[in-house]
Amino acid sequence: MLNSKLCKLVTTVLSLLFLASYTAAGLVKTFNVELGDIIFILDVSSSIGDKNFEIQKHYVSNITREFTVSPTQVRFGCLIFDANPTKQFDLKDYLDNDSLSKAILDIKYPYKNGTHTHKALTEVLEKKMFDTEAGGRDEAPNIVIVIPDGLSTYPEKSMSE
C-alpha cells in the first residue's frame, strides 16, 4: 500500500520538477490550479549552504504567490529534509498568501548532512500530511514538490520506496 502511494508521489514530483524548471527559466508565468493541496519538500543538506537556502526559500515563496492561497482554493504544507525530515507546517496552518510567504521565509537553515529524499517522501505519508487533520481535503489533488540540490544520497531507495 505504501509503495503504490509513494510511486504516485514520485511520479507527481518528477512532473512538477519539470514544471518548476520551466518556471525558473521564465517559460511558465502562471498556474491554472484553482484547487490543490501542495506539500513542498525542501533540501537542507549541508551542501545547500545559507546563501542557497535563502535563494531556495525566496523561489518557493514566489511560486506560492502564483496561486490563490485560501481555505477553499490552494493550500500549502512544508517539510525540510537532510538525513532526517522535519515537518515545518501543515496544509491548515497558513491560509493566505502573506502568512504563507512569511512562514516559508522564516524557516531556519539547520546545517545538517545527507540528502535522504526517500525519508522525506515517506515522512509525508507517515505524518499524514494530506489527511483532514492536517488540512487536507478529499476533493483537492495531492501534490508534492521536491526541491533538492542534486541527487539523493541513496537514489535507489528514493525510487524503491
Short mmCIF file of N, CA, C and O in Angstrom, two decimals, residues 30-127:
data_model
loop_
_atom_site.label_atom_id
_atom_site.label_comp_id
_atom_site.label_asym_id
_atom_site.label_seq_id
_atom_site.Cartn_x
_atom_site.Cartn_y
_atom_site.Cartn_z
N THR A 30 2.19 31.62 -15.26
CA THR A 30 1.05 31.48 -14.36
C THR A 30 0.66 30.02 -14.22
O THR A 30 0.99 29.20 -15.06
N PHE A 31 -0.04 29.73 -13.15
CA PHE A 31 -0.54 28.40 -12.90
C PHE A 31 -2.05 28.46 -12.95
O PHE A 31 -2.65 29.42 -12.48
N ASN A 32 -2.68 27.44 -13.49
CA ASN A 32 -4.13 27.41 -13.57
C ASN A 32 -4.73 26.42 -12.58
O ASN A 32 -5.73 25.79 -12.85
N VAL A 33 -4.10 26.30 -11.44
CA VAL A 33 -4.60 25.41 -10.40
C VAL A 33 -5.51 26.22 -9.48
O VAL A 33 -5.08 27.20 -8.87
N GLU A 34 -6.77 25.84 -9.45
CA GLU A 34 -7.72 26.56 -8.59
C GLU A 34 -7.99 25.81 -7.30
O GLU A 34 -8.52 26.38 -6.36
N LEU A 35 -7.62 24.53 -7.25
CA LEU A 35 -7.84 23.71 -6.07
C LEU A 35 -6.68 22.74 -5.96
O LEU A 35 -6.38 22.02 -6.91
N GLY A 36 -6.04 22.73 -4.81
CA GLY A 36 -4.94 21.78 -4.63
C GLY A 36 -4.37 21.84 -3.23
O GLY A 36 -4.42 22.88 -2.56
N ASP A 37 -3.88 20.70 -2.77
CA ASP A 37 -3.15 20.59 -1.52
C ASP A 37 -1.72 20.23 -1.91
O ASP A 37 -1.47 19.15 -2.45
N ILE A 38 -0.80 21.16 -1.67
CA ILE A 38 0.57 21.04 -2.17
C ILE A 38 1.55 21.04 -1.00
O ILE A 38 1.51 21.94 -0.16
N ILE A 39 2.43 20.05 -0.98
CA ILE A 39 3.48 19.96 0.03
C ILE A 39 4.82 20.22 -0.65
O ILE A 39 5.17 19.55 -1.63
N PHE A 40 5.56 21.21 -0.16
CA PHE A 40 6.92 21.44 -0.61
C PHE A 40 7.86 20.66 0.29
O PHE A 40 7.73 20.69 1.52
N ILE A 41 8.82 19.97 -0.32
CA ILE A 41 9.87 19.27 0.41
C ILE A 41 11.18 19.95 0.03
O ILE A 41 11.61 19.89 -1.13
N LEU A 42 11.81 20.62 1.00
CA LEU A 42 13.00 21.42 0.74
C LEU A 42 14.25 20.75 1.29
O LEU A 42 14.29 20.35 2.45
N ASP A 43 15.28 20.67 0.47
CA ASP A 43 16.56 20.10 0.84
C ASP A 43 17.31 21.09 1.74
O ASP A 43 17.49 22.25 1.37
N VAL A 44 17.74 20.63 2.92
CA VAL A 44 18.54 21.47 3.81
C VAL A 44 19.87 20.78 4.13
O VAL A 44 20.47 21.03 5.17
N SER A 45 20.33 19.92 3.22
CA SER A 45 21.60 19.25 3.44
C SER A 45 22.73 20.27 3.48
O SER A 45 22.58 21.40 3.03
N SER A 46 23.87 19.86 4.02
CA SER A 46 24.98 20.79 4.23
C SER A 46 25.50 21.39 2.92
O SER A 46 26.06 22.49 2.92
N SER A 47 25.30 20.69 1.81
CA SER A 47 25.79 21.22 0.52
C SER A 47 24.98 22.42 0.03
O SER A 47 25.44 23.14 -0.86
N ILE A 48 23.81 22.65 0.61
CA ILE A 48 23.00 23.80 0.21
C ILE A 48 23.66 25.11 0.66
O ILE A 48 23.85 26.02 -0.13
N GLY A 49 23.96 25.20 1.94
CA GLY A 49 24.57 26.41 2.49
C GLY A 49 23.54 27.50 2.72
O GLY A 49 22.44 27.48 2.16
N ASP A 50 23.89 28.45 3.57
CA ASP A 50 22.99 29.55 3.94
C ASP A 50 22.49 30.34 2.74
O ASP A 50 21.29 30.58 2.60
N LYS A 51 23.40 30.77 1.89
CA LYS A 51 23.04 31.63 0.75
C LYS A 51 22.06 30.93 -0.19
O LYS A 51 21.04 31.50 -0.57
N ASN A 52 22.36 29.68 -0.54
CA ASN A 52 21.48 28.95 -1.45
C ASN A 52 20.15 28.59 -0.79
O ASN A 52 19.12 28.52 -1.47
N PHE A 53 20.16 28.37 0.53
CA PHE A 53 18.90 28.09 1.20
C PHE A 53 17.99 29.32 1.16
O PHE A 53 16.78 29.21 0.96
N GLU A 54 18.58 30.51 1.32
CA GLU A 54 17.79 31.74 1.21
C GLU A 54 17.20 31.88 -0.20
O GLU A 54 16.04 32.24 -0.36
N ILE A 55 18.01 31.57 -1.21
CA ILE A 55 17.52 31.61 -2.59
C ILE A 55 16.37 30.62 -2.77
O ILE A 55 15.35 30.93 -3.39
N GLN A 56 16.53 29.42 -2.23
CA GLN A 56 15.51 28.37 -2.34
C GLN A 56 14.20 28.84 -1.69
O GLN A 56 13.12 28.67 -2.27
N LYS A 57 14.28 29.44 -0.51
CA LYS A 57 13.08 29.91 0.19
C LYS A 57 12.37 31.01 -0.60
O LYS A 57 11.14 30.99 -0.72
N HIS A 58 13.13 31.93 -1.16
CA HIS A 58 12.52 33.01 -1.96
C HIS A 58 11.88 32.44 -3.22
O HIS A 58 10.80 32.89 -3.63
N TYR A 59 12.53 31.45 -3.83
CA TYR A 59 11.97 30.79 -5.01
C TYR A 59 10.63 30.15 -4.68
O TYR A 59 9.64 30.34 -5.38
N VAL A 60 10.57 29.40 -3.57
CA VAL A 60 9.33 28.74 -3.16
C VAL A 60 8.27 29.77 -2.82
O VAL A 60 7.11 29.64 -3.22
N SER A 61 8.64 30.80 -2.10
CA SER A 61 7.69 31.86 -1.77
C SER A 61 7.11 32.50 -3.03
O SER A 61 5.90 32.74 -3.12
N ASN A 62 7.96 32.75 -4.01
CA ASN A 62 7.50 33.34 -5.28
C ASN A 62 6.56 32.40 -6.02
O ASN A 62 5.57 32.84 -6.62
N ILE A 63 6.85 31.10 -6.00
CA ILE A 63 5.95 30.14 -6.65
C ILE A 63 4.58 30.18 -6.00
O ILE A 63 3.55 30.20 -6.68
N THR A 64 4.53 30.19 -4.66
CA THR A 64 3.24 30.16 -3.97
C THR A 64 2.42 31.41 -4.27
O THR A 64 1.19 31.36 -4.25
N ARG A 65 3.07 32.50 -4.58
CA ARG A 65 2.35 33.75 -4.88
C ARG A 65 1.61 33.68 -6.22
O ARG A 65 0.76 34.52 -6.50
N GLU A 66 1.93 32.68 -7.03
CA GLU A 66 1.22 32.47 -8.30
C GLU A 66 -0.14 31.80 -8.10
O GLU A 66 -0.90 31.67 -9.05
N PHE A 67 -0.42 31.36 -6.89
CA PHE A 67 -1.67 30.68 -6.56
C PHE A 67 -2.52 31.55 -5.65
O PHE A 67 -2.00 32.42 -4.95
N THR A 68 -3.82 31.28 -5.63
CA THR A 68 -4.70 31.91 -4.65
C THR A 68 -4.73 30.97 -3.45
O THR A 68 -5.36 29.92 -3.47
N VAL A 69 -4.01 31.36 -2.40
CA VAL A 69 -3.95 30.57 -1.18
C VAL A 69 -5.14 30.96 -0.32
O VAL A 69 -5.32 32.13 0.02
N SER A 70 -5.98 29.98 0.00
CA SER A 70 -7.17 30.25 0.80
C SER A 70 -7.74 28.93 1.32
O SER A 70 -7.34 27.87 0.84
N PRO A 71 -8.65 28.99 2.28
CA PRO A 71 -9.26 27.76 2.78
C PRO A 71 -9.98 26.94 1.71
O PRO A 71 -10.08 25.73 1.81
N THR A 72 -10.46 27.62 0.65
CA THR A 72 -11.26 26.93 -0.37
C THR A 72 -10.52 26.69 -1.68
O THR A 72 -11.05 26.03 -2.57
N GLN A 73 -9.30 27.22 -1.81
CA GLN A 73 -8.58 27.04 -3.08
C GLN A 73 -7.30 26.24 -2.86
O GLN A 73 -7.38 25.05 -2.65
N VAL A 74 -6.16 26.87 -2.87
CA VAL A 74 -4.90 26.15 -2.77
C VAL A 74 -4.32 26.30 -1.36
O VAL A 74 -4.33 27.39 -0.79
N ARG A 75 -3.84 25.18 -0.83
CA ARG A 75 -3.19 25.15 0.49
C ARG A 75 -1.79 24.56 0.34
O ARG A 75 -1.57 23.72 -0.53
N PHE A 76 -0.89 25.00 1.20
CA PHE A 76 0.49 24.51 1.16
C PHE A 76 0.93 24.00 2.52
O PHE A 76 0.57 24.57 3.55
N GLY A 77 1.75 22.96 2.49
CA GLY A 77 2.45 22.47 3.66
C GLY A 77 3.93 22.41 3.31
O GLY A 77 4.30 22.57 2.14
N CYS A 78 4.77 22.20 4.31
CA CYS A 78 6.20 22.19 4.03
C CYS A 78 6.93 21.23 4.97
O CYS A 78 6.60 21.13 6.16
N LEU A 79 7.94 20.59 4.40
CA LEU A 79 8.80 19.67 5.12
C LEU A 79 10.23 19.97 4.68
O LEU A 79 10.45 20.24 3.48
N ILE A 80 11.18 19.99 5.59
CA ILE A 80 12.58 20.12 5.21
C ILE A 80 13.25 18.76 5.45
O ILE A 80 12.80 17.98 6.28
N PHE A 81 14.33 18.49 4.71
CA PHE A 81 14.98 17.20 4.90
C PHE A 81 16.48 17.28 4.65
O PHE A 81 16.97 18.10 3.89
N ASP A 82 17.15 16.44 5.37
CA ASP A 82 18.56 16.15 5.22
C ASP A 82 18.66 14.65 5.46
O ASP A 82 18.02 13.89 4.74
N ALA A 83 19.35 14.21 6.51
CA ALA A 83 19.32 12.79 6.87
C ALA A 83 18.01 12.44 7.57
O ALA A 83 17.59 11.30 7.58
N ASN A 84 17.37 13.46 8.16
CA ASN A 84 16.09 13.27 8.85
C ASN A 84 15.13 14.39 8.47
O ASN A 84 15.46 15.56 8.63
N PRO A 85 13.94 14.04 8.00
CA PRO A 85 12.96 15.06 7.62
C PRO A 85 12.30 15.68 8.84
O PRO A 85 12.14 15.03 9.87
N THR A 86 11.91 16.96 8.70
CA THR A 86 11.22 17.68 9.77
C THR A 86 10.07 18.48 9.17
O THR A 86 10.29 19.33 8.30
N LYS A 87 8.86 18.20 9.65
CA LYS A 87 7.70 18.95 9.16
C LYS A 87 7.80 20.39 9.68
O LYS A 87 8.04 20.62 10.85
N GLN A 88 7.58 21.35 8.78
CA GLN A 88 7.60 22.76 9.15
C GLN A 88 6.20 23.29 9.42
O GLN A 88 5.99 24.03 10.36
N PHE A 89 5.25 22.93 8.54
CA PHE A 89 3.86 23.32 8.77
C PHE A 89 2.93 22.49 7.91
O PHE A 89 3.33 21.91 6.91
N ASP A 90 1.69 22.42 8.37
CA ASP A 90 0.64 21.65 7.70
C ASP A 90 -0.16 22.50 6.72
O ASP A 90 -0.08 23.74 6.73
N LEU A 91 -0.97 21.83 5.92
CA LEU A 91 -1.85 22.49 4.95
C LEU A 91 -2.82 23.46 5.61
O LEU A 91 -3.21 24.45 5.00
N LYS A 92 -3.21 23.22 6.84
CA LYS A 92 -4.20 24.04 7.53
C LYS A 92 -3.60 25.28 8.20
O LYS A 92 -4.34 26.15 8.64
N ASP A 93 -2.28 25.39 8.25
CA ASP A 93 -1.65 26.40 9.09
C ASP A 93 -1.64 27.81 8.50
O ASP A 93 -1.75 28.79 9.25
N TYR A 94 -1.46 27.95 7.20
CA TYR A 94 -1.36 29.29 6.58
C TYR A 94 -2.30 29.33 5.39
O TYR A 94 -2.05 28.72 4.36
N LEU A 95 -3.39 30.09 5.53
CA LEU A 95 -4.45 30.06 4.53
C LEU A 95 -4.60 31.37 3.76
O LEU A 95 -5.67 31.68 3.25
N ASP A 96 -3.51 32.13 3.69
CA ASP A 96 -3.47 33.32 2.82
C ASP A 96 -2.03 33.48 2.35
O ASP A 96 -1.09 32.97 2.96
N ASN A 97 -1.85 34.21 1.25
CA ASN A 97 -0.53 34.34 0.63
C ASN A 97 0.50 35.00 1.55
O ASN A 97 1.65 34.55 1.60
N ASP A 98 0.11 36.04 2.26
CA ASP A 98 1.08 36.77 3.07
C ASP A 98 1.62 35.94 4.24
O ASP A 98 2.83 35.90 4.47
N SER A 99 0.73 35.29 4.99
CA SER A 99 1.20 34.49 6.13
C SER A 99 2.00 33.27 5.65
O SER A 99 2.97 32.87 6.29
N LEU A 100 1.61 32.70 4.52
CA LEU A 100 2.35 31.57 3.96
C LEU A 100 3.76 32.01 3.55
O LEU A 100 4.75 31.35 3.89
N SER A 101 3.86 33.11 2.85
CA SER A 101 5.16 33.61 2.42
C SER A 101 6.06 33.88 3.62
O SER A 101 7.24 33.51 3.63
N LYS A 102 5.52 34.50 4.65
CA LYS A 102 6.30 34.77 5.86
C LYS A 102 6.78 33.48 6.51
O LYS A 102 7.94 33.37 6.92
N ALA A 103 5.91 32.47 6.58
CA ALA A 103 6.27 31.18 7.18
C ALA A 103 7.42 30.52 6.41
O ALA A 103 8.34 29.97 7.00
N ILE A 104 7.35 30.59 5.09
CA ILE A 104 8.41 30.00 4.26
C ILE A 104 9.72 30.73 4.49
O ILE A 104 10.77 30.12 4.71
N LEU A 105 9.67 32.04 4.45
CA LEU A 105 10.89 32.84 4.60
C LEU A 105 11.48 32.76 6.01
O LEU A 105 12.68 33.01 6.20
N ASP A 106 10.67 32.38 6.99
CA ASP A 106 11.14 32.25 8.38
C ASP A 106 11.78 30.89 8.69
O ASP A 106 12.31 30.71 9.79
N ILE A 107 11.75 29.95 7.76
CA ILE A 107 12.35 28.63 8.01
C ILE A 107 13.86 28.82 8.19
O ILE A 107 14.52 29.48 7.39
N LYS A 108 14.39 28.23 9.25
CA LYS A 108 15.81 28.33 9.56
C LYS A 108 16.59 27.19 8.92
O LYS A 108 16.13 26.05 8.87
N TYR A 109 17.78 27.52 8.47
CA TYR A 109 18.68 26.52 7.89
C TYR A 109 19.39 25.78 9.02
O TYR A 109 20.10 26.39 9.81
N PRO A 110 19.22 24.44 9.10
CA PRO A 110 19.74 23.70 10.26
C PRO A 110 21.17 23.17 10.17
O PRO A 110 21.65 22.58 11.12
N TYR A 111 21.87 23.36 9.05
CA TYR A 111 23.25 22.88 8.90
C TYR A 111 23.37 21.38 9.16
O TYR A 111 24.08 20.95 10.06
N LYS A 112 22.69 20.58 8.37
CA LYS A 112 22.71 19.13 8.55
C LYS A 112 23.35 18.44 7.35
O LYS A 112 23.61 19.06 6.33
N ASN A 113 23.55 17.14 7.48
CA ASN A 113 24.18 16.35 6.42
C ASN A 113 23.21 15.37 5.79
O ASN A 113 22.27 14.93 6.44
N GLY A 114 23.48 15.01 4.53
CA GLY A 114 22.73 13.97 3.86
C GLY A 114 21.55 14.49 3.06
O GLY A 114 20.91 15.46 3.44
N THR A 115 21.29 13.85 1.93
CA THR A 115 20.14 14.16 1.09
C THR A 115 19.31 12.88 0.99
O THR A 115 19.38 12.16 0.01
N HIS A 116 18.57 12.59 2.04
CA HIS A 116 17.80 11.35 2.12
C HIS A 116 16.37 11.59 1.63
O HIS A 116 15.42 11.63 2.42
N THR A 117 16.24 11.74 0.32
CA THR A 117 14.95 12.05 -0.31
C THR A 117 13.92 10.97 0.01
O THR A 117 12.74 11.29 0.24
N HIS A 118 14.33 9.73 0.05
CA HIS A 118 13.40 8.63 0.33
C HIS A 118 12.74 8.80 1.70
O HIS A 118 11.56 8.54 1.86
N LYS A 119 13.50 9.29 2.68
CA LYS A 119 12.93 9.51 4.01
C LYS A 119 11.92 10.65 3.99
O LYS A 119 10.91 10.61 4.68
N ALA A 120 12.20 11.68 3.20
CA ALA A 120 11.28 12.82 3.12
C ALA A 120 9.95 12.40 2.50
O ALA A 120 8.88 12.76 2.99
N LEU A 121 10.01 11.62 1.41
CA LEU A 121 8.78 11.17 0.77
C LEU A 121 7.97 10.26 1.69
O LEU A 121 6.75 10.38 1.78
N THR A 122 8.67 9.39 2.39
CA THR A 122 7.99 8.50 3.35
C THR A 122 7.38 9.31 4.48
O THR A 122 6.28 9.02 4.95
N GLU A 123 8.07 10.35 4.92
CA GLU A 123 7.58 11.19 6.03
C GLU A 123 6.25 11.87 5.69
O GLU A 123 5.39 12.00 6.55
N VAL A 124 6.09 12.30 4.45
CA VAL A 124 4.83 12.91 4.04
C VAL A 124 3.67 11.94 4.30
O VAL A 124 2.61 12.34 4.81
N LEU A 125 3.89 10.68 3.98
CA LEU A 125 2.85 9.68 4.19
C LEU A 125 2.70 9.31 5.66
O LEU A 125 1.59 9.23 6.18
N GLU A 126 3.82 9.10 6.35
CA GLU A 126 3.76 8.68 7.75
C GLU A 126 3.20 9.77 8.66
O GLU A 126 2.51 9.48 9.63
N LYS A 127 3.50 11.03 8.37
CA LYS A 127 2.96 12.15 9.16
C LYS A 127 1.55 12.53 8.70
O LYS A 127 0.96 13.46 9.22
#
